[in-house]
Coordinates of C-alpha atoms and ligand atoms in Angstrom, one line a residue:
Chain R
M1 CA 67.4 106.1 99.4
N2 CA 70.7 108.0 99.7
N3 CA 69.1 110.6 102.0
L4 CA 67.8 107.6 103.9
I5 CA 71.3 106.3 104.3
K6 CA 72.5 109.7 105.5
Q7 CA 69.7 109.9 108.0
K8 CA 70.4 106.4 109.3
D9 CA 74.1 107.5 109.7
I10 CA 73.2 110.6 111.6
L11 CA 70.8 108.6 113.8
G12 CA 73.5 106.0 114.4
F13 CA 76.2 108.4 115.3
G14 CA 73.9 110.5 117.4
A15 CA 72.9 107.4 119.4
L16 CA 76.5 106.5 119.7
A17 CA 77.4 109.9 121.0
V18 CA 74.6 109.9 123.6
I19 CA 75.5 106.4 124.7
I20 CA 79.2 107.4 125.2
I21 CA 78.2 110.5 127.2
V22 CA 75.6 108.8 129.4
L23 CA 77.0 105.3 129.9
P24 CA 79.5 106.1 132.6
L25 CA 76.6 107.2 134.9
F26 CA 75.5 103.6 135.0
V27 CA 79.0 102.0 135.4
E28 CA 80.1 101.6 139.0
S29 CA 83.0 99.2 139.1
K30 CA 86.5 99.9 137.9
Y31 CA 86.5 96.5 136.3
Y32 CA 83.6 97.4 134.0
F33 CA 85.3 100.6 133.0
I34 CA 88.5 98.6 132.0
V35 CA 86.4 96.2 129.9
L36 CA 84.6 99.2 128.2
N37 CA 87.9 100.9 127.5
V38 CA 89.4 97.7 126.0
I39 CA 86.3 97.3 123.8
G40 CA 86.9 100.9 122.6
L41 CA 90.6 100.2 121.9
N42 CA 89.8 97.1 120.0
T43 CA 87.0 98.8 118.1
I44 CA 89.5 101.3 116.6
V45 CA 91.7 98.4 115.5
V46 CA 88.8 96.4 114.1
V47 CA 87.3 99.4 112.2
G48 CA 90.6 99.9 110.5
L49 CA 91.1 96.2 109.8
N50 CA 87.6 96.0 108.4
L51 CA 88.4 98.6 105.8
L52 CA 91.1 96.3 104.7
I53 CA 89.3 93.0 104.9
G54 CA 85.7 94.0 104.2
F55 CA 86.3 96.6 101.6
A56 CA 89.5 95.8 99.9
G57 CA 89.2 92.0 100.2
Q58 CA 92.8 91.7 101.8
I59 CA 93.7 90.0 105.0
S60 CA 96.4 91.0 107.5
L61 CA 97.6 88.6 110.2
G62 CA 100.0 91.1 111.6
H63 CA 97.8 93.9 113.1
A64 CA 99.1 93.1 116.6
A65 CA 102.4 94.5 115.3
F66 CA 100.9 97.8 114.2
Y67 CA 99.1 98.1 117.4
G68 CA 102.3 97.3 119.2
L69 CA 104.3 99.8 117.1
G70 CA 101.9 102.5 118.2
S71 CA 102.3 101.5 121.9
Y72 CA 106.1 101.2 121.7
F73 CA 106.6 104.4 119.7
S74 CA 104.6 106.3 122.3
G75 CA 106.2 104.5 125.2
I76 CA 109.8 104.7 124.1
L77 CA 109.6 108.3 122.8
T78 CA 108.0 109.6 125.9
V79 CA 109.8 107.5 128.6
N80 CA 113.3 107.2 127.1
Y81 CA 113.5 110.5 125.2
G82 CA 111.2 112.8 127.0
F83 CA 109.1 113.5 123.8
P84 CA 105.9 115.5 124.3
L85 CA 102.9 113.1 124.4
W86 CA 100.7 113.9 121.5
P87 CA 103.6 114.5 119.0
A88 CA 104.9 111.1 120.1
M89 CA 101.6 109.6 119.2
V90 CA 101.6 111.3 115.8
V91 CA 105.1 110.2 115.1
G92 CA 104.2 106.7 116.0
M93 CA 101.2 106.8 113.6
M94 CA 103.3 108.1 110.8
A95 CA 106.2 105.7 111.4
T96 CA 103.7 102.8 111.6
G97 CA 102.2 103.9 108.3
A98 CA 105.6 104.0 106.7
V99 CA 106.4 100.5 108.0
A100 CA 103.1 99.3 106.6
Y101 CA 103.9 100.8 103.3
L102 CA 107.2 98.9 103.2
I103 CA 105.4 95.7 103.9
G104 CA 102.3 96.4 101.8
Y105 CA 103.9 97.7 98.6
P106 CA 105.9 94.7 97.6
S107 CA 103.4 92.1 98.8
L108 CA 100.3 93.8 97.3
K109 CA 101.9 94.7 94.0
L110 CA 102.9 91.1 93.6
R111 CA 99.2 90.1 93.9
G112 CA 97.8 86.9 95.3
H113 CA 98.0 86.0 98.9
Y114 CA 101.4 87.5 99.7
L115 CA 100.0 90.1 102.2
V116 CA 98.7 87.3 104.5
M117 CA 102.2 85.7 104.6
A118 CA 104.1 89.0 104.8
T119 CA 102.0 90.3 107.7
L120 CA 102.1 86.9 109.5
G121 CA 106.0 87.0 109.4
F122 CA 106.2 90.6 110.1
G123 CA 103.9 90.3 113.2
I124 CA 106.1 87.5 114.6
I125 CA 109.4 89.4 114.0
I126 CA 108.1 92.6 115.6
N127 CA 106.9 90.7 118.6
I128 CA 110.3 89.0 119.0
L129 CA 112.1 92.4 118.7
M130 CA 109.9 93.9 121.4
G131 CA 111.5 91.3 123.7
E132 CA 115.0 91.4 122.4
L133 CA 115.7 95.1 122.0
E134 CA 116.0 95.4 125.7
Q135 CA 117.8 98.7 125.9
F136 CA 114.9 100.4 124.1
T137 CA 111.9 98.3 124.9
G138 CA 112.7 97.1 128.4
G139 CA 112.6 93.5 127.0
H140 CA 110.2 90.9 128.3
D141 CA 109.8 92.8 131.6
G142 CA 108.2 95.6 129.6
L143 CA 108.3 99.3 129.6
M144 CA 107.0 101.1 132.8
G145 CA 106.1 104.6 133.8
I146 CA 104.5 105.7 130.5
P147 CA 102.9 109.1 131.4
P148 CA 99.1 109.5 130.8
L149 CA 97.9 111.7 128.1
A150 CA 96.9 115.3 128.9
I151 CA 95.2 118.2 127.3
G152 CA 96.6 121.4 128.9
G153 CA 96.6 120.7 132.5
W154 CA 93.9 118.1 132.3
V155 CA 95.4 114.7 132.8
F156 CA 93.7 111.5 131.7
D157 CA 94.7 109.6 134.8
N158 CA 91.8 107.5 135.7
D159 CA 89.5 105.0 134.1
L160 CA 86.6 107.4 133.6
K161 CA 88.7 110.1 131.9
N162 CA 90.3 107.5 129.7
F163 CA 86.8 106.2 128.9
Y164 CA 85.9 109.6 127.4
L165 CA 89.3 109.9 125.7
I166 CA 89.2 106.4 124.1
W167 CA 85.6 106.6 123.1
S168 CA 86.1 110.0 121.6
F169 CA 88.7 108.4 119.4
V170 CA 86.4 105.5 118.6
F171 CA 83.7 108.1 117.5
L172 CA 86.2 110.0 115.4
C173 CA 87.6 106.9 113.7
M174 CA 84.2 105.6 112.9
V175 CA 83.1 109.0 111.4
A176 CA 86.3 109.1 109.4
A177 CA 85.7 105.5 108.1
R178 CA 82.1 106.4 107.3
N179 CA 83.2 109.5 105.4
L180 CA 85.7 107.5 103.4
L181 CA 83.1 104.8 102.6
N182 CA 80.6 107.4 101.5
S183 CA 82.9 109.0 99.0
R184 CA 84.9 108.2 95.9
V185 CA 87.6 106.3 97.6
G186 CA 85.2 104.1 99.5
R187 CA 83.2 103.2 96.4
A188 CA 86.6 102.3 94.6
L189 CA 87.5 100.0 97.5
R190 CA 84.1 98.3 97.4
A191 CA 84.5 98.0 93.7
I192 CA 87.9 96.2 94.2
S193 CA 86.3 93.6 96.4
G194 CA 83.5 93.2 93.8
S195 CA 85.6 92.8 90.7
E196 CA 89.2 93.9 90.6
V197 CA 89.5 93.7 86.9
A198 CA 86.4 95.9 86.4
A199 CA 87.6 98.5 89.0
N200 CA 90.9 98.7 87.2
S201 CA 89.2 99.1 83.8
L202 CA 87.2 102.0 85.3
G203 CA 90.3 103.9 86.3
V204 CA 90.9 102.7 89.9
N205 CA 94.6 102.2 90.5
T206 CA 93.8 99.0 92.4
A207 CA 97.3 98.1 93.5
D208 CA 97.8 101.6 94.8
Y209 CA 94.5 101.6 96.6
K210 CA 95.2 98.3 98.3
V211 CA 98.5 99.5 99.6
K212 CA 97.0 102.8 100.8
I213 CA 94.1 101.1 102.7
F214 CA 96.5 98.7 104.3
V215 CA 98.6 101.7 105.5
L216 CA 95.5 103.4 106.8
S217 CA 94.4 100.3 108.7
A218 CA 97.8 100.0 110.2
M219 CA 97.6 103.7 111.3
F220 CA 94.2 103.1 113.0
A221 CA 95.8 100.2 114.9
S222 CA 98.8 102.5 115.8
I223 CA 96.5 105.2 117.3
S224 CA 94.7 102.5 119.4
G225 CA 98.1 101.2 120.6
S226 CA 99.3 104.7 121.6
L227 CA 96.1 105.2 123.6
Y228 CA 96.5 101.9 125.3
A229 CA 100.1 102.6 126.3
H230 CA 99.2 105.9 127.9
Y231 CA 96.1 104.4 129.5
I232 CA 97.7 101.4 131.1
T233 CA 101.1 103.1 131.5
F234 CA 102.9 99.8 131.2
I235 CA 103.5 97.7 128.0
S236 CA 105.1 94.3 127.5
P237 CA 105.5 92.1 124.4
S238 CA 102.8 89.6 125.5
S239 CA 100.0 92.1 124.6
Y240 CA 101.1 92.1 121.0
D241 CA 101.5 88.5 120.1
F242 CA 99.9 86.5 117.3
H243 CA 96.9 85.9 119.5
Y244 CA 95.9 89.5 119.3
S245 CA 96.2 89.5 115.5
I246 CA 93.8 86.5 115.4
Q247 CA 91.5 88.1 117.9
V248 CA 91.0 91.3 115.8
V249 CA 90.5 89.4 112.5
T250 CA 87.9 87.2 114.4
M251 CA 86.2 90.4 115.6
V252 CA 86.0 91.7 112.0
I253 CA 84.4 88.4 110.8
V254 CA 82.0 88.0 113.7
G255 CA 80.9 91.6 113.4
G256 CA 80.5 91.3 109.7
M257 CA 83.0 92.0 106.9
G258 CA 82.2 95.3 105.4
S259 CA 80.0 96.5 108.2
L260 CA 81.1 99.5 110.2
W261 CA 78.6 99.1 113.0
G262 CA 79.3 95.4 113.0
S263 CA 82.9 96.2 113.9
L264 CA 81.7 97.8 117.1
L265 CA 79.5 94.9 117.8
G266 CA 82.3 92.3 117.0
A267 CA 84.8 94.0 119.2
G268 CA 82.2 94.3 122.0
V269 CA 81.0 90.7 121.9
L270 CA 84.4 89.1 121.6
T271 CA 86.0 91.3 124.2
C272 CA 83.2 90.4 126.6
I273 CA 83.6 86.7 125.8
S274 CA 87.3 86.8 126.5
E275 CA 86.7 88.5 129.8
A276 CA 83.8 86.2 130.8
L277 CA 85.9 83.1 130.0
H278 CA 88.6 83.9 132.7
I279 CA 90.8 81.1 131.4
A280 CA 94.4 80.9 130.4
K281 CA 95.3 82.8 127.4
Q282 CA 96.3 79.8 125.3
Y283 CA 92.7 78.5 125.6
H284 CA 91.2 81.8 124.4
I285 CA 92.3 81.0 120.9
I286 CA 90.4 77.7 121.0
A287 CA 87.3 79.6 122.2
Y288 CA 87.8 82.1 119.4
G289 CA 88.2 79.3 116.9
V290 CA 85.0 77.7 117.9
F291 CA 83.1 81.0 118.0
L292 CA 84.5 81.9 114.5
C293 CA 83.4 78.5 113.1
L294 CA 79.9 78.9 114.6
V295 CA 79.5 82.3 113.1
L296 CA 80.9 81.3 109.7
V297 CA 78.5 78.3 109.5
F298 CA 75.3 79.9 110.9
L299 CA 75.8 83.7 110.3
P300 CA 78.3 83.9 107.5
E301 CA 77.6 87.6 106.9
G302 CA 78.4 88.4 110.6
V303 CA 76.3 88.7 113.7
L304 CA 74.8 92.1 112.9
M305 CA 73.6 91.0 109.4
G306 CA 72.6 87.7 110.8
I307 CA 70.3 89.3 113.3
T308 CA 69.0 91.8 110.7
N309 CA 68.2 88.9 108.4
F310 CA 66.4 87.1 111.1
L311 CA 64.4 90.1 112.1
V312 CA 63.5 91.3 108.7
K313 CA 63.0 87.7 107.4
N314 CA 63.4 89.0 103.9
K315 CA 66.7 88.6 102.3
D316 CA 66.3 91.5 99.9
K317 CA 65.3 93.9 102.5
A318 CA 68.1 92.8 104.7
A319 CA 70.5 93.3 101.8
N320 CA 69.3 96.8 101.2
Y321 CA 69.4 97.4 104.9
K322 CA 73.0 96.3 104.8
N323 CA 73.7 98.9 102.1
G324 CA 72.4 101.4 104.5
L325 CA 74.8 100.2 107.2
T326 CA 78.0 99.6 105.2
Chain C
M1 CA 94.9 118.0 70.5
Y2 CA 95.3 115.0 68.3
S3 CA 93.6 115.4 65.0
S4 CA 93.7 112.4 62.7
D5 CA 90.6 110.6 61.4
Y6 CA 91.8 107.5 63.2
I7 CA 91.2 107.3 66.9
L8 CA 92.8 103.8 67.3
E9 CA 95.6 102.2 65.4
L10 CA 97.0 98.7 65.9
K11 CA 100.3 98.0 64.1
D12 CA 101.4 94.4 63.7
I13 CA 100.1 93.2 67.1
S14 CA 100.8 89.6 68.1
K15 CA 100.1 87.7 71.3
N16 CA 100.6 84.0 72.1
F17 CA 99.5 82.1 75.2
G18 CA 102.1 79.4 75.8
G19 CA 102.5 78.5 72.1
L20 CA 98.8 79.3 71.1
Q21 CA 98.9 82.2 68.7
A22 CA 95.8 84.1 69.8
I23 CA 96.6 87.3 67.8
N24 CA 98.7 87.0 64.7
H25 CA 100.3 90.2 63.2
L26 CA 97.1 92.1 63.5
S27 CA 96.9 95.7 62.2
L28 CA 93.7 97.8 62.4
K29 CA 92.8 101.5 61.9
V30 CA 89.5 102.6 63.6
E31 CA 88.0 105.8 62.3
K32 CA 86.6 108.3 64.8
G33 CA 82.8 108.4 65.4
L34 CA 81.9 105.1 63.9
I35 CA 80.6 101.8 65.0
F36 CA 83.5 99.5 64.1
S37 CA 82.6 95.8 64.5
I38 CA 84.9 92.8 65.0
I39 CA 83.4 89.4 64.2
G40 CA 84.8 86.0 63.9
P41 CA 84.3 82.4 65.1
N42 CA 84.7 81.5 68.8
G43 CA 88.4 81.6 69.8
A44 CA 89.3 83.9 66.9
G45 CA 91.0 86.3 69.3
K46 CA 88.4 89.1 69.6
T47 CA 88.3 89.3 73.3
T48 CA 92.1 88.9 73.4
A49 CA 92.4 92.0 71.1
I50 CA 90.3 94.1 73.5
N51 CA 92.3 92.9 76.4
L52 CA 95.6 93.8 74.7
I53 CA 94.3 97.3 73.8
T54 CA 92.9 98.0 77.3
G55 CA 96.1 96.9 79.0
I56 CA 95.0 93.7 80.6
Y57 CA 97.7 91.7 78.9
P58 CA 100.9 93.1 77.4
P59 CA 101.2 92.3 73.7
G60 CA 104.0 90.1 72.6
S61 CA 105.0 92.6 69.8
G62 CA 103.6 95.5 67.9
H63 CA 102.3 99.0 68.6
I64 CA 99.0 100.4 69.7
F65 CA 98.1 104.1 69.4
F66 CA 95.1 105.8 70.8
E67 CA 94.7 109.4 69.6
G68 CA 98.3 109.2 68.6
R69 CA 99.5 108.2 72.1
N70 CA 101.2 104.9 72.7
L71 CA 99.2 102.4 74.8
I72 CA 101.9 99.7 75.1
R73 CA 102.8 99.0 78.8
K74 CA 99.9 101.1 80.1
S75 CA 97.9 99.5 82.9
P76 CA 94.1 99.2 82.5
Y77 CA 93.5 102.1 84.9
Q78 CA 95.8 104.3 82.9
V79 CA 94.0 103.3 79.7
A80 CA 90.7 104.2 81.4
H81 CA 92.0 107.6 82.3
M82 CA 93.1 108.2 78.7
G83 CA 89.5 107.8 77.6
I84 CA 88.8 104.2 76.8
G85 CA 85.9 102.4 78.3
R86 CA 84.9 98.8 78.0
T87 CA 82.5 96.0 79.1
F88 CA 83.3 92.4 79.6
Q89 CA 82.1 89.3 77.7
N90 CA 81.5 87.6 81.1
I91 CA 79.8 90.5 82.7
Q92 CA 81.8 92.1 85.6
V93 CA 79.4 94.3 87.5
F94 CA 80.0 95.0 91.2
Q95 CA 77.4 92.6 92.7
N96 CA 77.9 94.0 96.1
M97 CA 76.8 97.5 95.1
T98 CA 73.6 99.1 93.9
V99 CA 73.0 100.1 90.3
R100 CA 73.6 103.8 91.3
E101 CA 76.9 102.9 93.1
N102 CA 78.1 100.9 90.1
I103 CA 77.7 103.9 87.9
M104 CA 79.3 106.2 90.5
V105 CA 82.4 104.1 90.3
G106 CA 82.4 104.8 86.6
L107 CA 83.0 108.4 87.5
H108 CA 86.1 107.6 89.4
S109 CA 88.4 108.7 86.6
R110 CA 86.4 112.0 86.4
S111 CA 87.0 113.0 90.0
H112 CA 90.1 113.5 92.2
S113 CA 89.5 113.4 96.0
G114 CA 92.1 111.2 97.6
F115 CA 92.2 109.3 100.9
L116 CA 92.8 112.2 103.2
R117 CA 90.2 114.4 101.7
C118 CA 87.6 111.6 101.7
L119 CA 88.4 110.7 105.4
L120 CA 87.7 114.4 106.4
Y121 CA 84.9 114.8 103.9
T122 CA 86.1 118.2 102.9
P123 CA 84.2 120.8 100.9
M124 CA 85.9 119.6 97.8
V125 CA 84.6 116.0 98.4
R126 CA 81.1 117.4 99.0
K127 CA 81.3 119.3 95.7
E128 CA 82.6 116.4 93.7
E129 CA 79.9 114.1 95.3
K130 CA 77.2 116.5 94.0
I131 CA 78.6 116.5 90.5
I132 CA 79.0 112.7 90.6
R133 CA 75.3 112.3 91.7
Q134 CA 74.1 114.6 88.9
K135 CA 76.0 112.8 86.2
T136 CA 74.9 109.4 87.6
D137 CA 71.3 110.5 87.5
A138 CA 71.8 111.4 83.8
M139 CA 73.4 108.1 83.1
L140 CA 70.6 106.2 84.9
E141 CA 68.1 107.9 82.7
F142 CA 70.2 107.4 79.5
L143 CA 70.0 103.6 80.0
D144 CA 66.5 103.6 81.5
L145 CA 67.7 102.4 84.9
D146 CA 66.1 105.0 87.1
S147 CA 63.5 102.8 88.5
K148 CA 66.2 100.3 89.6
A149 CA 68.8 102.8 90.8
D150 CA 68.9 101.7 94.4
L151 CA 68.6 98.0 94.0
R152 CA 71.5 95.7 94.5
V153 CA 72.9 94.5 91.1
A154 CA 73.1 91.0 92.4
G155 CA 69.4 90.5 92.3
L156 CA 68.8 92.0 88.8
P157 CA 68.0 90.1 85.6
Y158 CA 70.9 89.6 83.3
G159 CA 69.7 92.1 80.7
D160 CA 69.6 94.9 83.4
Q161 CA 73.1 93.9 84.6
K162 CA 74.4 94.3 81.1
R163 CA 72.9 97.8 80.9
V164 CA 74.5 98.6 84.2
E165 CA 77.8 97.6 82.8
I166 CA 77.4 99.9 79.9
A167 CA 76.1 102.8 81.9
R168 CA 79.1 102.4 84.2
A169 CA 81.6 102.5 81.3
L170 CA 79.7 105.5 79.7
A171 CA 79.9 107.4 83.0
M172 CA 83.7 107.5 82.4
E173 CA 82.9 109.8 79.5
P174 CA 85.1 107.7 77.2
R175 CA 85.9 108.7 73.6
L176 CA 86.3 105.1 72.7
L177 CA 84.0 102.3 74.0
F178 CA 84.5 98.5 73.6
L179 CA 81.4 96.4 73.9
D180 CA 82.2 92.6 74.1
E181 CA 79.1 90.7 73.1
P182 CA 76.6 93.1 74.5
V183 CA 73.5 91.2 73.3
A184 CA 74.6 87.7 74.1
G185 CA 72.0 86.1 76.4
L186 CA 69.4 88.9 75.7
N187 CA 66.0 88.2 74.3
L188 CA 64.7 89.7 71.0
Q189 CA 63.1 92.8 72.7
E190 CA 66.2 93.5 74.8
T191 CA 68.4 93.0 71.7
K192 CA 66.4 95.7 69.9
E193 CA 66.7 98.1 72.8
M194 CA 70.5 97.5 73.0
S195 CA 70.8 98.2 69.3
R196 CA 69.1 101.5 69.8
T197 CA 71.3 102.2 72.8
I198 CA 74.5 101.6 70.8
L199 CA 73.3 103.9 68.1
K200 CA 72.6 106.6 70.7
I201 CA 76.1 106.1 72.0
R202 CA 77.5 106.8 68.6
E203 CA 75.3 109.9 68.4
K204 CA 77.1 111.2 71.5
G205 CA 80.2 111.2 69.3
I206 CA 81.7 108.1 71.1
T207 CA 83.5 105.6 68.8
V208 CA 82.2 102.1 69.4
I209 CA 84.2 98.9 68.8
L210 CA 81.6 96.2 68.9
V211 CA 82.3 92.5 69.2
E212 CA 79.2 90.4 68.5
H213 CA 77.9 87.1 67.2
D214 CA 74.4 88.4 66.4
M215 CA 74.8 88.9 62.7
N216 CA 71.5 90.8 62.3
L217 CA 72.7 93.4 64.8
I218 CA 76.1 93.6 63.2
M219 CA 74.8 94.0 59.7
D220 CA 72.3 96.6 60.9
I221 CA 74.4 99.1 62.8
S222 CA 78.0 98.6 61.9
N223 CA 79.8 101.2 59.7
I224 CA 82.8 98.9 59.2
I225 CA 83.3 95.2 59.9
T226 CA 86.5 93.4 60.5
V227 CA 86.6 89.6 60.5
L228 CA 89.2 87.7 62.6
N229 CA 90.0 84.1 62.2
Y230 CA 92.8 82.3 64.2
G231 CA 94.0 85.7 65.4
E232 CA 94.4 87.1 61.8
K233 CA 92.4 89.6 60.0
I234 CA 90.8 87.9 57.0
A235 CA 88.5 90.6 55.7
E236 CA 87.3 94.2 56.3
G237 CA 84.6 96.3 54.7
S238 CA 80.9 97.3 54.8
S239 CA 78.2 94.8 55.7
K240 CA 77.6 94.0 52.0
E241 CA 81.2 93.4 51.2
I242 CA 81.5 91.1 54.2
Q243 CA 78.4 89.1 53.5
N244 CA 79.7 88.3 50.0
N245 CA 83.3 87.6 50.9
P246 CA 84.1 84.0 50.2
K247 CA 86.8 83.9 52.9
V248 CA 84.4 85.0 55.5
I249 CA 81.8 82.4 54.4
E250 CA 84.4 79.8 54.6
A251 CA 85.6 80.8 58.0
Y252 CA 82.1 80.6 59.4
L253 CA 80.7 77.6 57.6
G254 CA 83.8 75.5 56.8
K255 CA 85.4 74.6 53.5
E256 CA 82.8 72.1 52.2
F257 CA 80.2 74.9 51.6
Ligands
ADP1 N1 94.4 84.2 79.3 C1 94.5 83.2 78.4 N2 95.4 82.2 78.6 C2 95.5 81.2 77.6 N3 94.8 81.2 76.5 C3 93.9 82.2 76.2 C4 93.7 83.2 77.2 N4 92.8 84.1 76.7 C5 92.4 83.6 75.5 N5 93.1 82.5 75.2 C6 93.0 81.7 74.0 O1 93.1 82.6 72.9 C7 92.2 82.2 71.9 C8 91.4 83.5 71.6 O2 90.4 83.6 72.6 P1 89.4 84.9 72.7 O3 90.1 86.1 72.4 O4 88.7 84.7 73.9 O5 88.5 84.5 71.4 P2 87.1 85.2 71.0 O6 86.8 86.3 71.9 O7 87.3 85.6 69.6 O8 86.1 84.1 71.1 C9 91.4 81.1 72.3 O9 92.0 79.9 71.8 C10 91.6 81.1 73.8 O10 91.5 79.7 74.3
MG2 MG1 85.3 86.6 73.3

C-alpha cells in the first residue's frame, strides 16, 4: 500500500512534469498563457493554504496580505533600492514568514478561532498600508517598472518563459508539500486535525506545529507574490484585497481540503471561472459564494474527491484512494 | 538514572472544577513494573487524576513526580516525551488516518526531523522513516493489527479502534502507560484478549496504570488496587484486601447493604 502511494506520487508528478513541458506547444494566444500563469501562481498559494486548512485545521482569511508582502518586498527592494532580484525574493519570503510568526504565535497559542479574526484584520490593514505608504509603495497608483527575473543572462521577459518559471515553482512547491506530508511532520499535522488532544498526548507540540505550518503557508504565498510582481512588472493594492483571500480559501475548499492534487484542480477551475465570467470584480465574490455553496452541499469533500467517489462508486475505495492522494 | 522503586508519586493533589472537588488531597505511590489499578464509582475522579498527571489540566495544588522529575506545569506533549503514554476513555484515534499511520504518529516523540528536513526529504528523514516503519510493523504485530494496517480507522469496529489506540501509545515506548477503561464496550472474547495484551505489556517492563469498571479483569490482573470515591482514596491493597474492605463495599453498593 505504501509502495502504491509512492508509485502513484511518482506517476502524478511525472505526468505533471510532462504536461508542464509539453503544454506550451498547444497554447497559441497570449491570453491563454496569462490564464495558465495565473493558475500556477494561485496554485502555489492554494497548496500552502491547504497545508494550513486541510492538515492543521486552521483557517486564514489574510493570505492576500502574505501574497502581497511577497510582491511588495520584491518590488520595493528591487525598484527603490536596487536590490538583486533573487535575494530580494528570499528576503521577502523570510520577512513574510517573520510577520506570519508575529500574527500566528499569539493567536494560535490562545487557541480557538483567533487566527481567523487576526488574519482578517491583518489582511485589511496590510491592504490599506499598501495604498497609504506612498513613498515606498507608490500608493494606489501602484509600483511600476519591476524588473523581470533572470538566471545569468537569461531574462524571463515573456509569457512563455514565465510559464516555465512559474510552473517550475509550482512543481517544486508541490513536491515539497508532498515530502512534508509523507514524513513525520505531515503525519503530526494530520493528527492535529484528527484529534488535537491525542496528538498532544503523543508528543506533538501542537501549538508550535500550528504556528509553524501557518508561517510556512505564508511563505508559499510570498514566493507566489514575488513571482507575480516580476512577471507582471506592475503591482497595485487592488490585487491584494479581501477578495483574493476569499478566492484562495474557496479554491482550497473546492479542490478538497487536505488534497494536494485537489489544490491544483481548485486553483485551475476557479481561475478559469473568474476569467470566463468577465464581470465586474464585486460580482465575482457572489459567483464564488454560489459555487462554494454548491460544492459544500453536493461535493463536501471537494471536486476531486467528489468525482473520485462518483467514479469508484464505493465509499471505502474512494476513502483509500484519497489516502493515496493526500 | 533515577533508581527508586516508585515510578510515579502523587503528593497531596487536589483539583476542583468551579466548586466541585474532583480530586481531594490524593496521594499515591506507584511501584515500577506493576499493574496498578484505580477503581471507583462513576465520577470518582479517576479520569481527572489521569488528566492531571498527563498535563491536560494543571492541578490546583500538590506535587507529581515521575521517575523523580516534577510533572507540574508540564504540557501533555512534554509529559509524552518524558515517557508516559495514555489512552482515552472516550477513544481518541485519528479517524482520518490508517491504522499504520496512527501508530506512526506514536513514534513522533522517538524521531526528530523538523519542518525544513521534511520539506526537503533529506537522507536523515529517509533513515528515520525506515526505522519508524520497522517499529510500526512490530507494533502492528504485537496488537494483531497487521491485516488491518492500511485500512482507515474510521471504518473499523470499536474493539479494533481501542487496540489501535493502545498500539499508538505503546509505539512511544513509554515506561508508564495509562489505560482508561480499555475493555469498556468490548465483548467477552475481546475482553479476554485485552487482558492478555495488558499482561504482555507488563512483561515488556512497562508499568501500567489501569482504570476499569470490569471487576473480573481488575481482580484477575492487578498487582495493587486503589479505590477512589469523591476524589479521595478510600482503600488500597491486593484484590483480596479490596474485595473484603467494608468501605469499598459501601462505596459501590451504598450504606444500606
Ligand atoms: N473538565 C471538567 N469540567 C468540569 N467538571 C469535570 C471536568 N472533568 C471532570 N469533571 C467532574 O469531575 C468529577 C470526576 O470526573 P471523572 O474524573 O471523569 O470521573 P471518573 O473517571 O472516575 O468517572 C465528575 O463529577 C465530573 O463531572
Ligand atoms: Mg472516567
